Amino acid sequence: MNSLHIASYNIHKGFSAFNRLRVHELRAGLEGLAPDLVFLQEVQGLHQGHAVRHRNWPVQPQHEFLAGATWRDHAYGRNVVYEQGHHGNAILSRYPIVRSDNHDITTYSFEKRGMLHCEIAVPGLKQPLHCLCVHLSLAGHGRRRQFDMLTERVAEAIPADAPLIIAGDFNDWSNQADRLLADRLALTEVFQNRAGRPARSFPSGLPLLRLDRIYARGFHIEGAQVLHGRPWSRISDHSPISARLVPSDAETTMNGSSTPSFNPRSPQ
């Protein structure tokens, strides 16, 4: 493996910002983007009402439908359960997911949140890649508590020298994550490394808020992009973000072959 292509996307349960079903366009868009790993938030695991109401509602849970034949492995963490179904976070992977656990990081009873932790056997890496997919609280106090939970989880369950990616919808427009999370764990946010701040990703029609993040440890950041405009602005209320990461020398058994070029769009 020369580089690892990562994407993170809050998919709004497969609906556009105006609540039109877009899950089929979503799958086509992700297949065209073709990342190695996809971190998804607001994934609909089940909704009996939508299945009745929408003729083309997928029979499979959304993470299985989206994975299709492109991502051989996938994991889903159920966070919010209601009468007609449930939704949560998911990770799609081209490489084997050797372990997955979902952890409740709810700080308010009315706002269920979770952290999906996967270990992935990526060719060329000496250790499993640890991936955390998160969707954090809308409230600042709740997020601060969740940053502590994330830090504790990493300290307890992940070796200090293991490669790590934390990605998702942080709802962190004030950018507290760098001080309360990234600095503690030696993480680098992929846009902040190049542009000095995270990228605008919400709302997708005219991105103003810097809510979605990809943090990495054990990698050099080759490039990052926000996918603006169509079709993405028609698919969800968030814009997807992606990055290409090159393992640092300490983390890889690469044979020294050249790294493919990557031409990112500049974050705005």
CSV table of N, CA and C in Angstrom, one decimal, residues 11-144:
chain,number,residue,atom,x,y,z
A,11,ILE,N,-24.5,11.1,6.2
A,11,ILE,CA,-25.3,10.9,5.0
A,11,ILE,C,-26.8,11.2,5.3
A,12,HIS,N,-27.2,11.7,6.4
A,12,HIS,CA,-28.5,12.2,6.7
A,12,HIS,C,-29.6,11.2,6.4
A,13,LYS,N,-29.2,9.9,6.8
A,13,LYS,CA,-30.1,8.7,6.7
A,13,LYS,C,-30.5,8.5,5.3
A,14,GLY,N,-29.7,8.9,4.3
A,14,GLY,CA,-30.0,8.6,2.9
A,14,GLY,C,-30.9,9.6,2.3
A,15,PHE,N,-31.2,10.8,2.9
A,15,PHE,CA,-32.1,11.8,2.4
A,15,PHE,C,-31.3,13.1,2.2
A,16,SER,N,-31.8,13.9,1.2
A,16,SER,CA,-31.3,15.2,1.0
A,16,SER,C,-31.6,16.2,2.1
A,17,ALA,N,-31.1,17.4,2.0
A,17,ALA,CA,-31.4,18.4,3.0
A,17,ALA,C,-32.9,18.7,3.0
A,18,PHE,N,-33.6,18.4,1.8
A,18,PHE,CA,-35.0,18.7,1.7
A,18,PHE,C,-35.8,17.4,1.8
A,19,ASN,N,-35.2,16.3,2.4
A,19,ASN,CA,-35.8,15.1,2.8
A,19,ASN,C,-36.3,14.3,1.5
A,20,ARG,N,-35.6,14.4,0.4
A,20,ARG,CA,-35.8,13.5,-0.7
A,20,ARG,C,-34.9,12.3,-0.7
A,21,LEU,N,-35.4,11.2,-0.9
A,21,LEU,CA,-34.6,10.0,-0.9
A,21,LEU,C,-33.4,10.0,-1.9
A,22,ARG,N,-32.2,9.9,-1.4
A,22,ARG,CA,-31.0,10.0,-2.3
A,22,ARG,C,-30.0,8.8,-2.1
A,23,VAL,N,-30.5,7.7,-1.4
A,23,VAL,CA,-29.5,6.7,-1.1
A,23,VAL,C,-28.9,6.0,-2.3
A,24,HIS,N,-29.6,6.0,-3.4
A,24,HIS,CA,-29.1,5.4,-4.6
A,24,HIS,C,-28.0,6.3,-5.3
A,25,GLU,N,-28.3,7.6,-5.3
A,25,GLU,CA,-27.3,8.6,-5.7
A,25,GLU,C,-26.1,8.6,-4.8
A,26,LEU,N,-26.3,8.4,-3.5
A,26,LEU,CA,-25.2,8.3,-2.6
A,26,LEU,C,-24.3,7.1,-2.8
A,27,ARG,N,-24.9,6.0,-3.1
A,27,ARG,CA,-24.0,4.8,-3.4
A,27,ARG,C,-23.2,5.1,-4.7
A,28,ALA,N,-23.8,5.6,-5.7
A,28,ALA,CA,-23.1,5.9,-6.9
A,28,ALA,C,-22.0,6.9,-6.7
A,29,GLY,N,-22.2,7.9,-5.9
A,29,GLY,CA,-21.2,8.9,-5.6
A,29,GLY,C,-20.0,8.3,-4.8
A,30,LEU,N,-20.3,7.5,-3.8
A,30,LEU,CA,-19.2,6.9,-3.1
A,30,LEU,C,-18.4,5.9,-3.9
A,31,GLU,N,-19.1,5.2,-4.8
A,31,GLU,CA,-18.4,4.3,-5.7
A,31,GLU,C,-17.5,5.1,-6.7
A,32,GLY,N,-18.0,6.2,-7.1
A,32,GLY,CA,-17.1,7.0,-8.0
A,32,GLY,C,-15.9,7.6,-7.3
A,33,LEU,N,-16.1,8.0,-6.0
A,33,LEU,CA,-15.0,8.6,-5.2
A,33,LEU,C,-14.0,7.5,-4.9
A,34,ALA,N,-14.5,6.3,-4.6
A,34,ALA,CA,-13.7,5.1,-4.4
A,34,ALA,C,-12.6,5.2,-3.3
A,35,PRO,N,-13.0,5.6,-2.1
A,35,PRO,CA,-12.0,5.6,-1.0
A,35,PRO,C,-11.8,4.2,-0.5
A,36,ASP,N,-10.7,4.0,0.1
A,36,ASP,CA,-10.4,2.7,0.8
A,36,ASP,C,-11.2,2.5,2.0
A,37,LEU,N,-11.4,3.5,2.8
A,37,LEU,CA,-12.2,3.5,4.0
A,37,LEU,C,-13.2,4.6,4.0
A,38,VAL,N,-14.4,4.3,4.4
A,38,VAL,CA,-15.5,5.3,4.5
A,38,VAL,C,-16.0,5.3,5.9
A,39,PHE,N,-16.0,6.5,6.5
A,39,PHE,CA,-16.6,6.7,7.8
A,39,PHE,C,-17.9,7.4,7.6
A,40,LEU,N,-19.0,6.8,8.0
A,40,LEU,CA,-20.4,7.3,7.8
A,40,LEU,C,-21.1,7.5,9.1
A,41,GLN,N,-21.8,8.6,9.1
A,41,GLN,CA,-22.7,9.0,10.3
A,41,GLN,C,-24.1,9.1,9.8
A,42,GLU,N,-25.1,8.9,10.7
A,42,GLU,CA,-26.5,8.9,10.5
A,42,GLU,C,-26.9,7.9,9.4
A,43,VAL,N,-26.4,6.7,9.6
A,43,VAL,CA,-26.7,5.5,8.8
A,43,VAL,C,-28.0,4.8,9.3
A,44,GLN,N,-28.9,4.6,8.4
A,44,GLN,CA,-30.2,4.0,8.8
A,44,GLN,C,-30.0,2.5,8.7
A,45,GLY,N,-30.0,1.9,9.9
A,45,GLY,CA,-29.9,0.4,9.9
A,45,GLY,C,-31.2,-0.2,9.6
A,46,LEU,N,-32.3,0.4,10.0
A,46,LEU,CA,-33.7,-0.1,9.8
A,46,LEU,C,-34.7,1.1,10.0
A,47,HIS,N,-35.7,1.1,9.1
A,47,HIS,CA,-36.8,2.0,9.2
A,47,HIS,C,-38.0,1.5,8.5
A,48,GLN,N,-38.9,0.9,9.2
A,48,GLN,CA,-40.0,0.2,8.6
A,48,GLN,C,-40.9,1.1,7.9
A,49,GLY,N,-41.1,2.4,8.4
A,49,GLY,CA,-41.9,3.4,7.8
A,49,GLY,C,-41.4,3.8,6.4
A,50,HIS,N,-40.1,4.0,6.4
A,50,HIS,CA,-39.5,4.4,5.1
A,50,HIS,C,-39.6,3.3,4.1
A,51,ALA,N,-39.5,2.1,4.5
A,51,ALA,CA,-39.6,0.9,3.6
A,51,ALA,C,-40.9,0.8,3.0
A,52,VAL,N,-42.0,1.2,3.7
A,52,VAL,CA,-43.3,1.2,3.2
A,52,VAL,C,-43.6,2.4,2.3
A,53,ARG,N,-43.1,3.5,2.7
A,53,ARG,CA,-43.4,4.8,2.0
A,53,ARG,C,-42.7,4.9,0.7
A,54,HIS,N,-41.4,4.4,0.6
A,54,HIS,CA,-40.6,4.6,-0.6
A,54,HIS,C,-40.4,3.3,-1.3
A,55,ARG,N,-40.9,3.3,-2.6
A,55,ARG,CA,-40.9,2.1,-3.4
A,55,ARG,C,-39.5,1.6,-3.6
A,56,ASN,N,-38.5,2.4,-3.7
A,56,ASN,CA,-37.1,2.0,-4.0
A,56,ASN,C,-36.2,2.0,-2.7
A,57,TRP,N,-36.8,1.9,-1.6
A,57,TRP,CA,-36.1,1.8,-0.3
A,57,TRP,C,-35.3,0.5,-0.3
A,58,PRO,N,-34.0,0.5,-0.1
A,58,PRO,CA,-33.2,-0.7,-0.1
A,58,PRO,C,-33.7,-1.8,0.9
A,59,VAL,N,-33.7,-3.0,0.5
A,59,VAL,CA,-34.0,-4.1,1.4
A,59,VAL,C,-33.0,-4.3,2.5
A,60,GLN,N,-31.7,-4.1,2.1
A,60,GLN,CA,-30.6,-4.2,3.1
A,60,GLN,C,-30.5,-3.0,4.0
A,61,PRO,N,-29.9,-3.2,5.2
A,61,PRO,CA,-29.5,-2.0,6.0
A,61,PRO,C,-28.6,-1.1,5.1
A,62,GLN,N,-28.6,0.2,5.4
A,62,GLN,CA,-27.9,1.1,4.5
A,62,GLN,C,-26.4,0.8,4.4
A,63,HIS,N,-25.8,0.5,5.5
A,63,HIS,CA,-24.3,0.2,5.4
A,63,HIS,C,-24.0,-1.0,4.5
A,64,GLU,N,-24.9,-2.0,4.5
A,64,GLU,CA,-24.7,-3.1,3.6
A,64,GLU,C,-25.0,-2.7,2.1
A,65,PHE,N,-26.0,-2.0,1.9
A,65,PHE,CA,-26.4,-1.5,0.6
A,65,PHE,C,-25.3,-0.6,0.0
A,66,LEU,N,-24.8,0.3,0.8
A,66,LEU,CA,-23.7,1.2,0.3
A,66,LEU,C,-22.4,0.5,0.1
A,67,ALA,N,-22.1,-0.5,0.9
A,67,ALA,CA,-20.9,-1.3,0.7
A,67,ALA,C,-20.9,-2.0,-0.6
A,68,GLY,N,-22.0,-2.6,-1.0
A,68,GLY,CA,-22.1,-3.3,-2.2
A,68,GLY,C,-21.0,-4.3,-2.5
A,69,ALA,N,-20.5,-4.2,-3.7
A,69,ALA,CA,-19.3,-5.1,-4.0
A,69,ALA,C,-18.0,-4.3,-3.9
A,70,THR,N,-18.1,-3.0,-3.5
A,70,THR,CA,-16.8,-2.2,-3.5
A,70,THR,C,-16.1,-2.4,-2.2
A,71,TRP,N,-16.8,-2.4,-1.1
A,71,TRP,CA,-16.1,-2.5,0.2
A,71,TRP,C,-16.4,-3.8,0.8
A,72,ARG,N,-15.4,-4.7,0.9
A,72,ARG,CA,-15.6,-6.1,1.2
A,72,ARG,C,-16.1,-6.3,2.7
A,73,ASP,N,-15.6,-5.4,3.5
A,73,ASP,CA,-16.0,-5.5,5.0
A,73,ASP,C,-16.7,-4.2,5.4
A,74,HIS,N,-17.6,-4.3,6.4
A,74,HIS,CA,-18.3,-3.2,6.9
A,74,HIS,C,-18.7,-3.5,8.4
A,75,ALA,N,-18.8,-2.4,9.2
A,75,ALA,CA,-19.3,-2.5,10.6
A,75,ALA,C,-20.3,-1.4,10.8
A,76,TYR,N,-21.2,-1.7,11.7
A,76,TYR,CA,-22.3,-0.8,12.0
A,76,TYR,C,-22.4,-0.7,13.5
A,77,GLY,N,-22.6,0.5,14.0
A,77,GLY,CA,-22.8,0.8,15.4
A,77,GLY,C,-24.2,1.4,15.7
A,78,ARG,N,-25.1,0.7,16.2
A,78,ARG,CA,-26.5,1.3,16.5
A,78,ARG,C,-26.4,2.2,17.6
A,79,ASN,N,-26.8,3.5,17.4
A,79,ASN,CA,-26.8,4.5,18.4
A,79,ASN,C,-28.2,4.9,18.9
A,80,VAL,N,-29.1,5.1,18.0
A,80,VAL,CA,-30.4,5.6,18.3
A,80,VAL,C,-31.5,4.6,17.9
A,81,VAL,N,-32.3,4.2,18.8
A,81,VAL,CA,-33.3,3.2,18.6
A,81,VAL,C,-34.7,3.8,18.8
A,82,TYR,N,-35.6,3.5,17.9
A,82,TYR,CA,-37.0,4.1,18.0
A,82,TYR,C,-38.0,3.0,17.5
A,83,GLU,N,-39.2,3.3,17.6
A,83,GLU,CA,-40.3,2.3,17.3
A,83,GLU,C,-40.1,1.7,15.9
A,84,GLN,N,-39.8,2.5,14.9
A,84,GLN,CA,-39.7,1.9,13.6
A,84,GLN,C,-38.3,1.5,13.1
A,85,GLY,N,-37.4,1.7,13.9
A,85,GLY,CA,-36.0,1.3,13.5
A,85,GLY,C,-34.9,1.9,14.3
A,86,HIS,N,-33.8,2.1,13.7
A,86,HIS,CA,-32.6,2.6,14.4
A,86,HIS,C,-31.6,3.2,13.4
A,87,HIS,N,-30.7,4.0,13.9
A,87,HIS,CA,-29.6,4.5,13.0
A,87,HIS,C,-28.3,4.7,13.9
A,88,GLY,N,-27.2,4.9,13.2
A,88,GLY,CA,-25.9,5.0,13.9
A,88,GLY,C,-24.8,5.3,13.0
A,89,ASN,N,-23.6,4.9,13.3
A,89,ASN,CA,-22.4,5.1,12.5
A,89,ASN,C,-22.0,3.8,11.8
A,90,ALA,N,-21.2,3.9,10.8
A,90,ALA,CA,-20.7,2.7,10.0
A,90,ALA,C,-19.3,3.0,9.4
A,91,ILE,N,-18.6,2.0,9.3
A,91,ILE,CA,-17.3,2.0,8.6
A,91,ILE,C,-17.3,1.0,7.5
A,92,LEU,N,-17.0,1.4,6.2
A,92,LEU,CA,-16.9,0.5,5.1
A,92,LEU,C,-15.4,0.4,4.8
A,93,SER,N,-14.9,-0.8,4.5
A,93,SER,CA,-13.5,-1.0,4.3
A,93,SER,C,-13.2,-2.0,3.1
A,94,ARG,N,-12.2,-1.6,2.3
A,94,ARG,CA,-11.7,-2.5,1.3
A,94,ARG,C,-10.9,-3.7,2.0
A,95,TYR,N,-10.4,-3.5,3.2
A,95,TYR,CA,-9.5,-4.4,3.9
A,95,TYR,C,-10.3,-5.1,5.0
A,96,PRO,N,-9.8,-6.2,5.5
A,96,PRO,CA,-10.5,-6.9,6.5
A,96,PRO,C,-10.6,-6.1,7.8
A,97,ILE,N,-11.8,-6.1,8.4
A,97,ILE,CA,-12.1,-5.5,9.7
A,97,ILE,C,-11.9,-6.7,10.7
A,98,VAL,N,-10.9,-6.7,11.5
A,98,VAL,CA,-10.6,-7.9,12.3
A,98,VAL,C,-11.3,-7.8,13.7
A,99,ARG,N,-11.8,-6.6,14.0
A,99,ARG,CA,-12.5,-6.4,15.3
A,99,ARG,C,-13.3,-5.1,15.2
A,100,SER,N,-14.5,-5.1,15.8
A,100,SER,CA,-15.3,-3.9,15.9
A,100,SER,C,-16.1,-3.9,17.2
A,101,ASP,N,-16.2,-2.7,17.8
A,101,ASP,CA,-16.9,-2.5,19.0
A,101,ASP,C,-17.6,-1.1,18.9
A,102,ASN,N,-18.8,-1.1,19.4
A,102,ASN,CA,-19.6,0.2,19.5
A,102,ASN,C,-19.7,0.6,20.9
A,103,HIS,N,-19.4,1.9,21.2
A,103,HIS,CA,-19.4,2.5,22.5
A,103,HIS,C,-20.3,3.6,22.7
A,104,ASP,N,-21.1,3.6,23.7
A,104,ASP,CA,-22.1,4.7,24.0
A,104,ASP,C,-21.4,5.9,24.6
A,105,ILE,N,-21.4,7.0,23.9
A,105,ILE,CA,-20.8,8.2,24.4
A,105,ILE,C,-21.9,9.3,24.6
A,106,THR,N,-23.1,8.9,24.9
A,106,THR,CA,-24.2,9.8,25.1
A,106,THR,C,-24.0,10.6,26.3
A,107,THR,N,-24.2,11.9,26.2
A,107,THR,CA,-24.1,12.8,27.4
A,107,THR,C,-25.4,13.4,27.8
A,108,TYR,N,-26.4,13.4,26.9
A,108,TYR,CA,-27.7,13.8,27.2
A,108,TYR,C,-28.7,12.8,26.7
A,109,SER,N,-29.7,12.5,27.5
A,109,SER,CA,-30.6,11.4,27.2
A,109,SER,C,-31.4,11.6,25.9
A,110,PHE,N,-31.6,12.9,25.6
A,110,PHE,CA,-32.4,13.2,24.4
A,110,PHE,C,-31.5,13.2,23.1
A,111,GLU,N,-30.2,12.9,23.2
A,111,GLU,CA,-29.3,13.0,22.1
A,111,GLU,C,-28.3,11.8,22.2
A,112,LYS,N,-28.8,10.7,21.7
A,112,LYS,CA,-27.9,9.5,21.7
A,112,LYS,C,-26.8,9.5,20.7
A,113,ARG,N,-25.6,9.3,21.2
A,113,ARG,CA,-24.4,9.3,20.4
A,113,ARG,C,-23.5,8.1,20.6
A,114,GLY,N,-22.7,7.7,19.6
A,114,GLY,CA,-21.9,6.6,19.7
A,114,GLY,C,-20.5,6.7,19.1
A,115,MET,N,-19.6,5.8,19.4
A,115,MET,CA,-18.3,5.8,18.8
A,115,MET,C,-18.0,4.3,18.4
A,116,LEU,N,-17.9,4.2,17.1
A,116,LEU,CA,-17.6,2.9,16.5
A,116,LEU,C,-16.1,2.7,16.3
A,117,HIS,N,-15.6,1.7,17.0
A,117,HIS,CA,-14.1,1.4,16.9
A,117,HIS,C,-13.8,0.1,16.2
A,118,CYS,N,-13.1,0.3,15.1
A,118,CYS,CA,-12.7,-0.9,14.3
A,118,CYS,C,-11.2,-1.0,14.2
A,119,GLU,N,-10.7,-2.3,14.2
A,119,GLU,CA,-9.3,-2.6,13.9
A,119,GLU,C,-9.3,-3.2,12.5
A,120,ILE,N,-8.5,-2.6,11.6
A,120,ILE,CA,-8.5,-3.0,10.2
A,120,ILE,C,-7.1,-3.5,9.8
A,121,ALA,N,-7.0,-4.6,9.2
A,121,ALA,CA,-5.7,-5.2,8.7
A,121,ALA,C,-5.4,-4.6,7.3
A,122,VAL,N,-4.6,-3.5,7.3
A,122,VAL,CA,-4.3,-2.8,6.1
A,122,VAL,C,-2.9,-3.4,5.6
A,123,PRO,N,-2.9,-3.8,4.3
A,123,PRO,CA,-1.6,-4.4,3.8
A,123,PRO,C,-0.5,-3.3,3.9
A,124,GLY,N,0.6,-3.7,4.4
A,124,GLY,CA,1.8,-2.8,4.5
A,124,GLY,C,2.0,-2.2,5.8
A,125,LEU,N,0.9,-2.2,6.7
A,125,LEU,CA,1.1,-1.7,8.0
A,125,LEU,C,1.5,-2.8,9.0
A,126,LYS,N,2.4,-2.4,9.9
A,126,LYS,CA,3.0,-3.4,10.8
A,126,LYS,C,1.9,-3.8,11.9
A,127,GLN,N,1.0,-2.9,12.2
A,127,GLN,CA,0.0,-3.1,13.2
A,127,GLN,C,-1.4,-2.8,12.6
A,128,PRO,N,-2.4,-3.4,13.2
A,128,PRO,CA,-3.8,-3.0,12.7
A,128,PRO,C,-4.0,-1.5,12.8
A,129,LEU,N,-4.7,-1.0,11.8
A,129,LEU,CA,-5.1,0.4,11.8
A,129,LEU,C,-6.4,0.5,12.7
A,130,HIS,N,-6.3,1.4,13.7
A,130,HIS,CA,-7.4,1.7,14.6
A,130,HIS,C,-8.2,2.8,14.0
A,131,CYS,N,-9.5,2.6,13.8
A,131,CYS,CA,-10.4,3.6,13.2
A,131,CYS,C,-11.6,3.9,14.2
A,132,LEU,N,-11.8,5.1,14.5
A,132,LEU,CA,-13.0,5.5,15.3
A,132,LEU,C,-13.9,6.4,14.5
A,133,CYS,N,-15.1,6.0,14.4
A,133,CYS,CA,-16.1,6.8,13.6
A,133,CYS,C,-17.1,7.4,14.7
A,134,VAL,N,-17.2,8.7,14.7
A,134,VAL,CA,-17.9,9.4,15.8
A,134,VAL,C,-18.9,10.4,15.2
A,135,HIS,N,-20.0,10.6,16.0
A,135,HIS,CA,-20.9,11.7,15.7
A,135,HIS,C,-21.2,12.3,17.1
A,136,LEU,N,-20.7,13.6,17.3
A,136,LEU,CA,-20.6,14.2,18.6
A,136,LEU,C,-21.8,15.1,18.9
A,137,SER,N,-21.9,15.5,20.1
A,137,SER,CA,-23.1,16.3,20.6
A,137,SER,C,-23.2,17.7,19.9
A,138,LEU,N,-24.4,18.2,19.8
A,138,LEU,CA,-24.6,19.6,19.4
A,138,LEU,C,-24.2,20.6,20.4
A,139,ALA,N,-24.2,20.1,21.7
A,139,ALA,CA,-23.9,21.0,22.8
A,139,ALA,C,-22.5,21.0,23.2
A,140,GLY,N,-21.9,22.2,23.4
A,140,GLY,CA,-20.5,22.3,23.7
A,140,GLY,C,-20.1,21.5,25.0
A,141,HIS,N,-20.9,21.6,26.0
A,141,HIS,CA,-20.5,20.9,27.3
A,141,HIS,C,-20.5,19.3,27.0
A,142,GLY,N,-21.5,18.9,26.2
A,142,GLY,CA,-21.5,17.5,25.9
A,142,GLY,C,-20.3,17.0,25.1
A,143,ARG,N,-19.9,17.9,24.1
A,143,ARG,CA,-18.8,17.5,23.3
A,143,ARG,C,-17.5,17.5,24.1
A,144,ARG,N,-17.3,18.4,25.1
A,144,ARG,CA,-16.2,18.4,25.9
A,144,ARG,C,-16.1,17.1,26.7
